[in-house]
Coordinates of C-alpha atoms in Angstrom, one line a residue:
X32 CA 43.3 -10.5 13.8
X33 CA 41.4 -7.9 11.9
X34 CA 38.8 -10.6 11.0
X35 CA 37.9 -10.8 14.7
X36 CA 37.6 -7.2 15.6
X37 CA 36.3 -5.6 12.4
X38 CA 32.6 -6.4 11.9
X39 CA 32.7 -6.8 8.1
X40 CA 34.0 -9.3 5.6
X41 CA 37.8 -8.9 5.1
X42 CA 39.9 -11.0 2.8
X43 CA 43.0 -12.2 4.6
X44 CA 45.5 -14.1 2.5
X45 CA 47.3 -15.2 5.6
X46 CA 44.3 -16.8 7.3
X47 CA 43.3 -18.4 4.0
X48 CA 46.8 -19.8 3.6
X49 CA 46.7 -21.3 7.1
X50 CA 43.3 -22.8 6.5
X51 CA 44.4 -24.3 3.2
X52 CA 47.6 -25.7 4.6
X53 CA 45.7 -27.3 7.5
X54 CA 43.0 -28.7 5.3
X55 CA 45.4 -30.2 2.7
X56 CA 46.4 -33.4 4.6
X57 CA 42.9 -34.0 5.8
X58 CA 41.6 -33.6 2.2
X59 CA 44.3 -35.9 0.9
X60 CA 43.3 -38.7 3.3
X61 CA 39.6 -38.1 2.9
X62 CA 39.8 -38.5 -0.9
X63 CA 40.9 -42.0 -0.4
X64 CA 38.0 -43.1 1.8
X65 CA 35.5 -45.4 0.3
X66 CA 32.4 -43.8 1.8
X67 CA 31.3 -40.3 2.0
X68 CA 30.5 -40.7 5.7
X69 CA 34.1 -41.6 6.3
X70 CA 35.2 -38.7 4.2
X71 CA 33.0 -36.3 6.1
X72 CA 34.3 -37.5 9.4
X73 CA 37.9 -36.7 8.5
X74 CA 37.1 -33.3 7.0
X75 CA 35.1 -32.2 10.0
X76 CA 38.3 -31.8 11.9
X77 CA 40.0 -29.4 9.4
X78 CA 38.2 -26.1 10.0
X79 CA 38.2 -26.2 13.9
X80 CA 41.9 -27.2 13.9
X81 CA 42.7 -24.3 11.5
X82 CA 41.4 -21.9 14.2
X83 CA 43.9 -23.3 16.7
X84 CA 46.7 -23.3 14.2
X85 CA 45.9 -19.7 13.3
X86 CA 46.2 -18.7 17.0
X87 CA 49.5 -20.5 17.4
X88 CA 50.9 -18.9 14.3
X89 CA 49.9 -15.5 15.6
X90 CA 51.7 -16.2 18.8
X91 CA 54.7 -17.6 17.0
X92 CA 55.0 -14.6 14.7
X93 CA 54.7 -12.3 17.7
X94 CA 57.6 -14.1 19.4
X95 CA 59.7 -13.8 16.2
X96 CA 58.9 -10.1 15.7
X97 CA 59.7 -9.1 19.3
X98 CA 62.7 -11.3 19.2
X99 CA 64.2 -9.4 16.3
X100 CA 63.4 -6.1 18.1
X101 CA 65.1 -7.2 21.3
X102 CA 68.1 -8.5 19.4
X103 CA 68.4 -5.2 17.6
X104 CA 68.3 -3.0 20.7
X105 CA 70.6 -5.1 22.8
X106 CA 73.8 -7.1 22.5
X107 CA 72.3 -10.4 23.6
X108 CA 72.1 -11.8 20.1
X109 CA 69.2 -13.3 18.1
X110 CA 68.9 -16.6 20.1
X111 CA 68.6 -14.9 23.5
X112 CA 66.4 -12.2 22.0
X113 CA 64.0 -14.9 20.9
X114 CA 64.1 -16.5 24.4
X115 CA 63.4 -13.2 26.0
X116 CA 60.5 -12.5 23.6
X117 CA 59.0 -15.9 24.2
X118 CA 59.3 -15.4 27.9
X119 CA 57.3 -12.2 27.6
X120 CA 54.7 -13.2 25.0
X121 CA 53.7 -16.2 27.0
X122 CA 54.0 -14.2 30.3
X123 CA 56.5 -16.7 31.8
X124 CA 58.9 -14.0 32.9
X125 CA 62.0 -16.2 33.3
X126 CA 64.1 -13.9 31.2
X127 CA 64.0 -10.1 31.2
X128 CA 66.2 -7.1 31.4
X129 CA 66.5 -4.0 33.6
X130 CA 67.4 -1.8 30.6
X131 CA 64.5 0.6 29.9
X132 CA 64.2 0.0 26.2
X133 CA 64.1 -3.8 26.6
X134 CA 61.7 -3.5 29.5
X135 CA 59.3 -1.5 27.3
X136 CA 59.5 -4.1 24.6
X137 CA 58.9 -6.8 27.2
X138 CA 55.7 -5.0 28.4
X139 CA 54.4 -4.8 24.8
X140 CA 55.2 -8.5 24.2
X141 CA 53.6 -9.5 27.5
X142 CA 50.4 -7.6 26.5
X143 CA 50.3 -9.1 23.0
X144 CA 50.0 -12.8 24.0
X145 CA 47.0 -12.5 26.3
X146 CA 45.3 -10.0 24.0
X147 CA 45.5 -12.5 21.0
X148 CA 44.3 -15.4 23.1
X149 CA 41.5 -13.3 24.7
X150 CA 40.2 -12.0 21.3
X151 CA 40.0 -15.5 19.9
X152 CA 38.5 -17.1 22.9
X153 CA 36.0 -14.2 23.3
X154 CA 34.8 -14.5 19.7
X155 CA 34.5 -18.3 19.7
X156 CA 31.0 -18.2 21.3
X157 CA 29.9 -15.8 18.6
X158 CA 31.2 -18.1 15.9
X159 CA 29.6 -21.2 17.3
X160 CA 26.3 -19.4 17.9
X161 CA 26.2 -18.5 14.2
X162 CA 27.0 -22.1 13.4
X163 CA 24.2 -23.4 15.6
X164 CA 21.7 -21.0 14.1
X165 CA 22.7 -22.0 10.6
X166 CA 22.4 -25.7 11.3
X167 CA 19.1 -25.5 13.1
X168 CA 17.4 -24.3 9.9
X169 CA 19.2 -26.9 7.8
X170 CA 18.1 -29.6 10.2
X171 CA 14.5 -28.4 10.1
X172 CA 14.5 -28.5 6.3
X173 CA 15.4 -32.2 6.3
X174 CA 11.8 -33.3 6.6
X175 CA 10.7 -31.0 3.8
X176 CA 13.6 -31.3 1.3
X177 CA 14.9 -34.9 1.7
X178 CA 18.4 -36.0 2.5
X179 CA 20.4 -34.7 0.8
X180 CA 18.2 -31.6 0.0
X181 CA 16.8 -31.2 -3.5
X182 CA 14.6 -28.4 -4.8
X183 CA 12.0 -30.5 -6.7
X184 CA 11.5 -32.7 -3.6
X185 CA 10.6 -29.6 -1.5
X186 CA 7.7 -28.9 -3.9
X187 CA 6.8 -32.6 -4.1
X188 CA 6.5 -33.1 -0.4
X189 CA 4.5 -29.9 0.1
X190 CA 2.0 -30.8 -2.5
X191 CA 1.6 -34.4 -1.3
X192 CA 0.4 -33.4 2.2
X193 CA -2.9 -31.6 2.2
X194 CA -2.7 -28.0 3.3
X195 CA 1.1 -28.0 3.5
X196 CA 1.6 -26.2 0.2
X197 CA 0.2 -23.0 1.8
X198 CA 3.2 -23.0 4.1
X199 CA 5.7 -22.5 1.2
X200 CA 5.6 -18.7 1.4
X201 CA 6.5 -18.8 5.1
X202 CA 9.3 -21.3 4.3
X203 CA 10.7 -18.9 1.7
X204 CA 10.5 -15.9 4.1
X205 CA 12.4 -17.8 6.8
X206 CA 15.1 -18.7 4.3
X207 CA 15.4 -15.2 3.1
X208 CA 16.2 -14.1 6.6
X209 CA 18.5 -17.2 7.0
X210 CA 20.5 -16.2 3.9
X211 CA 21.0 -12.7 5.2
X212 CA 22.2 -14.0 8.6
X213 CA 24.6 -16.4 6.9
X214 CA 25.9 -13.7 4.6
X215 CA 26.8 -11.6 7.6
X216 CA 28.2 -14.3 9.8
X217 CA 30.2 -16.2 7.1
X218 CA 31.8 -13.1 5.7
X219 CA 32.8 -11.9 9.2
X220 CA 34.1 -15.3 10.2
X221 CA 35.0 -17.1 6.9
X222 CA 36.1 -20.3 8.6
X223 CA 32.4 -21.0 9.2
X224 CA 32.1 -21.7 5.4
X225 CA 34.1 -24.8 6.0
X226 CA 32.4 -26.0 9.2
X227 CA 30.5 -29.1 8.3
X228 CA 27.1 -30.2 9.5
X229 CA 26.8 -32.7 12.3
X230 CA 25.4 -35.3 9.8
X231 CA 27.3 -36.2 6.7
X232 CA 24.1 -36.1 4.5
X233 CA 23.3 -32.4 5.5
X234 CA 25.1 -29.3 4.3
X235 CA 24.2 -25.6 4.5
X236 CA 25.1 -24.9 0.9
X237 CA 23.1 -27.8 -0.5
X238 CA 20.1 -26.7 1.6
X239 CA 20.3 -23.2 0.3
X240 CA 20.6 -24.4 -3.3
X241 CA 17.5 -26.6 -2.8
X242 CA 15.5 -23.6 -1.6
X243 CA 16.7 -21.4 -4.5
X244 CA 15.8 -24.2 -7.0
X245 CA 12.4 -24.7 -5.4
X246 CA 11.6 -21.0 -5.6
X247 CA 12.9 -20.7 -9.2
X248 CA 10.8 -23.7 -10.2
X249 CA 7.6 -22.1 -8.7
X250 CA 8.3 -18.9 -10.5
X251 CA 9.0 -20.7 -13.8
X252 CA 6.1 -23.2 -13.7
X253 CA 3.3 -21.0 -12.3
X254 CA 3.5 -17.4 -13.5
X255 CA 0.0 -16.5 -12.0
X256 CA 1.2 -17.2 -8.4
X257 CA 2.2 -14.2 -6.3
X258 CA 5.9 -14.0 -6.9
X259 CA 7.2 -11.4 -4.4
X260 CA 8.2 -13.9 -1.6
X261 CA 9.9 -16.3 -4.0
X262 CA 11.7 -13.5 -5.9
X263 CA 13.0 -11.9 -2.7
X264 CA 14.2 -15.3 -1.4
X265 CA 16.1 -15.9 -4.7
X266 CA 17.7 -12.4 -4.5
X267 CA 18.7 -12.9 -0.9
X268 CA 20.1 -16.3 -1.7
X269 CA 22.3 -15.4 -4.6
X270 CA 23.4 -12.2 -2.9
X271 CA 24.5 -14.4 0.1
X272 CA 26.5 -16.6 -2.3
X273 CA 28.1 -13.5 -3.9
X274 CA 29.2 -12.0 -0.6
X275 CA 30.7 -15.3 0.4
X276 CA 32.4 -15.6 -3.0
X277 CA 34.0 -12.2 -2.5
X278 CA 35.5 -13.4 0.7
X279 CA 36.7 -16.6 -0.9
X280 CA 38.1 -14.9 -3.9
X281 CA 35.7 -16.6 -6.4
X282 CA 35.0 -14.5 -9.5
X283 CA 31.5 -14.2 -10.9
X284 CA 29.5 -12.1 -13.4
X285 CA 27.5 -9.5 -11.3
X286 CA 25.0 -9.1 -14.1
X287 CA 24.6 -12.5 -16.0
X288 CA 22.6 -12.8 -19.2
X289 CA 19.2 -14.4 -18.3
X290 CA 19.5 -16.3 -21.6
X291 CA 23.0 -17.6 -20.8
X292 CA 23.9 -21.2 -20.6
X293 CA 24.0 -23.1 -17.3
X294 CA 25.6 -26.4 -16.4
X295 CA 22.4 -28.1 -15.4
X296 CA 21.1 -30.0 -18.5
X297 CA 17.5 -29.9 -19.7
X298 CA 17.4 -33.7 -19.2
X299 CA 18.2 -33.3 -15.5
X300 CA 15.6 -30.5 -15.3
X301 CA 13.0 -32.7 -17.1
X302 CA 13.7 -35.5 -14.5
X303 CA 12.7 -33.2 -11.7
X304 CA 9.6 -32.0 -13.6
X305 CA 8.5 -35.6 -14.2
X306 CA 8.7 -36.3 -10.5
X307 CA 6.6 -33.2 -9.8
X308 CA 4.0 -34.2 -12.4
X309 CA 3.9 -37.7 -10.8
X310 CA 3.3 -36.2 -7.4
X311 CA 0.4 -34.0 -8.7
X312 CA 2.1 -30.6 -8.6
X313 CA 0.1 -28.1 -10.6
X314 CA 1.9 -26.6 -13.6
X315 CA 0.7 -23.7 -15.8
X316 CA 3.7 -23.9 -18.2
X317 CA 4.9 -26.9 -20.1
X318 CA 8.5 -28.0 -19.3
X319 CA 10.0 -26.5 -22.5
X320 CA 8.6 -23.0 -21.8
X321 CA 9.4 -23.2 -18.0
X322 CA 13.0 -24.2 -18.7
X323 CA 13.8 -20.8 -20.2
X324 CA 12.4 -19.0 -17.1
X325 CA 14.1 -21.4 -14.7
X326 CA 17.4 -21.0 -16.4
X327 CA 17.1 -17.2 -16.3
X328 CA 17.0 -17.4 -12.5
X329 CA 19.5 -20.2 -12.0
X330 CA 22.2 -18.4 -14.0
X331 CA 22.5 -16.0 -11.0
X332 CA 23.6 -18.6 -8.5
X333 CA 24.5 -21.9 -10.2
X334 CA 28.2 -21.3 -10.9
X335 CA 28.8 -19.9 -7.4
X336 CA 27.0 -22.8 -5.7
X337 CA 28.9 -25.4 -7.8
X338 CA 32.3 -23.8 -7.1
X339 CA 31.6 -23.5 -3.3
X340 CA 30.2 -27.1 -3.2
X341 CA 33.4 -28.3 -4.9
X342 CA 35.7 -26.3 -2.5
X343 CA 34.0 -27.5 0.7
X344 CA 33.4 -31.0 -0.7
X345 CA 29.7 -30.8 0.2
X346 CA 27.5 -33.9 0.1
X347 CA 26.6 -34.9 -3.4
X348 CA 23.0 -34.1 -4.3
X349 CA 21.0 -33.8 -7.5
X350 CA 21.5 -30.5 -9.3
X351 CA 24.6 -29.5 -7.2
X352 CA 27.5 -30.0 -9.6
X353 CA 30.6 -32.2 -9.6
X354 CA 32.8 -33.2 -6.6
X355 CA 36.4 -34.0 -6.1
X356 CA 35.9 -37.8 -6.3
X357 CA 33.4 -39.2 -8.8
X358 CA 32.5 -42.2 -6.6
X359 CA 31.0 -39.8 -4.0
X360 CA 28.0 -39.3 -6.2
X361 CA 27.4 -43.0 -6.4
X362 CA 27.5 -43.5 -2.6
X363 CA 24.7 -41.1 -1.7
X364 CA 21.1 -42.0 -2.3
X365 CA 19.4 -39.3 -4.2
X366 CA 15.8 -38.3 -3.4
X367 CA 14.4 -39.8 -6.6
X368 CA 15.7 -43.2 -5.6
X369 CA 13.4 -43.2 -2.6
X370 CA 10.1 -42.5 -4.5
X371 CA 7.3 -45.1 -4.3
X372 CA 6.7 -47.3 -7.3
X373 CA 2.9 -47.0 -7.4
X374 CA 0.3 -44.3 -6.7
X375 CA -1.2 -46.5 -4.0
X376 CA 2.0 -46.7 -2.1
X377 CA 2.4 -43.0 -2.5
X378 CA -1.0 -42.3 -0.9
X379 CA -0.2 -44.7 1.9
X380 CA 3.1 -43.1 2.6
X381 CA 1.4 -39.7 2.7

């Protein structure tokens, strides 16, 4: 219950255990589905159901606890103690006692049940409000980042439409604020981490990763551009991931080496650069030189993003790491598959 009343990220092994136990059968069934859409439809039930199961487990533990107390202070025995406890916790009142000590315990039990239910019901609007705000930005990004979102496609789409590239700083500023809001809400209510988007091809983590990659690419490719907005977005983004990782119990290096290795290969990086070059994105550095700078930024967030994407089984996207089932990657169309074949078609589409 501390997760509901204390406005800060608390790690609760009990609630994590309940969440994992509830999720396991859904995950087992989802892993056998042939399409990611079918998989997502099954997994969408796991997180909301875990909230209900958590409440029921709280009430059940309260019944057991008060039952042992009543059995210990009376001669009714454990079975009748549990019945009397359940009668009080659920405010049914069909079994009680006139003995003062038992009456006091009954009052405490009768207050516990409604308080637990009231706390959870009272905080549900706050949780769903945070979820709605998160998904609104993810949905808005769809037209700018593709489906599923990808960092290079953000830059490609902005450079292809005249005048749109000037909106990139505002986009980064909005996502800097979004990252701070998600860090606060998802550490206060960790179950939101596992709430899935309304559409299978959208995901909050993949959207954030795309924004971070786009900002890192701009910093790496064009050193003469003003960097303050992009750098602040990058820092807000990987700080958000680190705070969520603390709640999830994921380890990370708080001060990684900028020259350290990352899982993204240079070949994958070059593929994204080729797409940007084809779209006419201006580049001051060549790919080999930009790779070192891009890697220096990505080392701050890549491992956390990959681990979280694997845990929540996010939609497969370029530059987002492996998933539980290899076939998932093959069933989702990546942004590069949708590019026009000729420059003429590109201009017409624009």
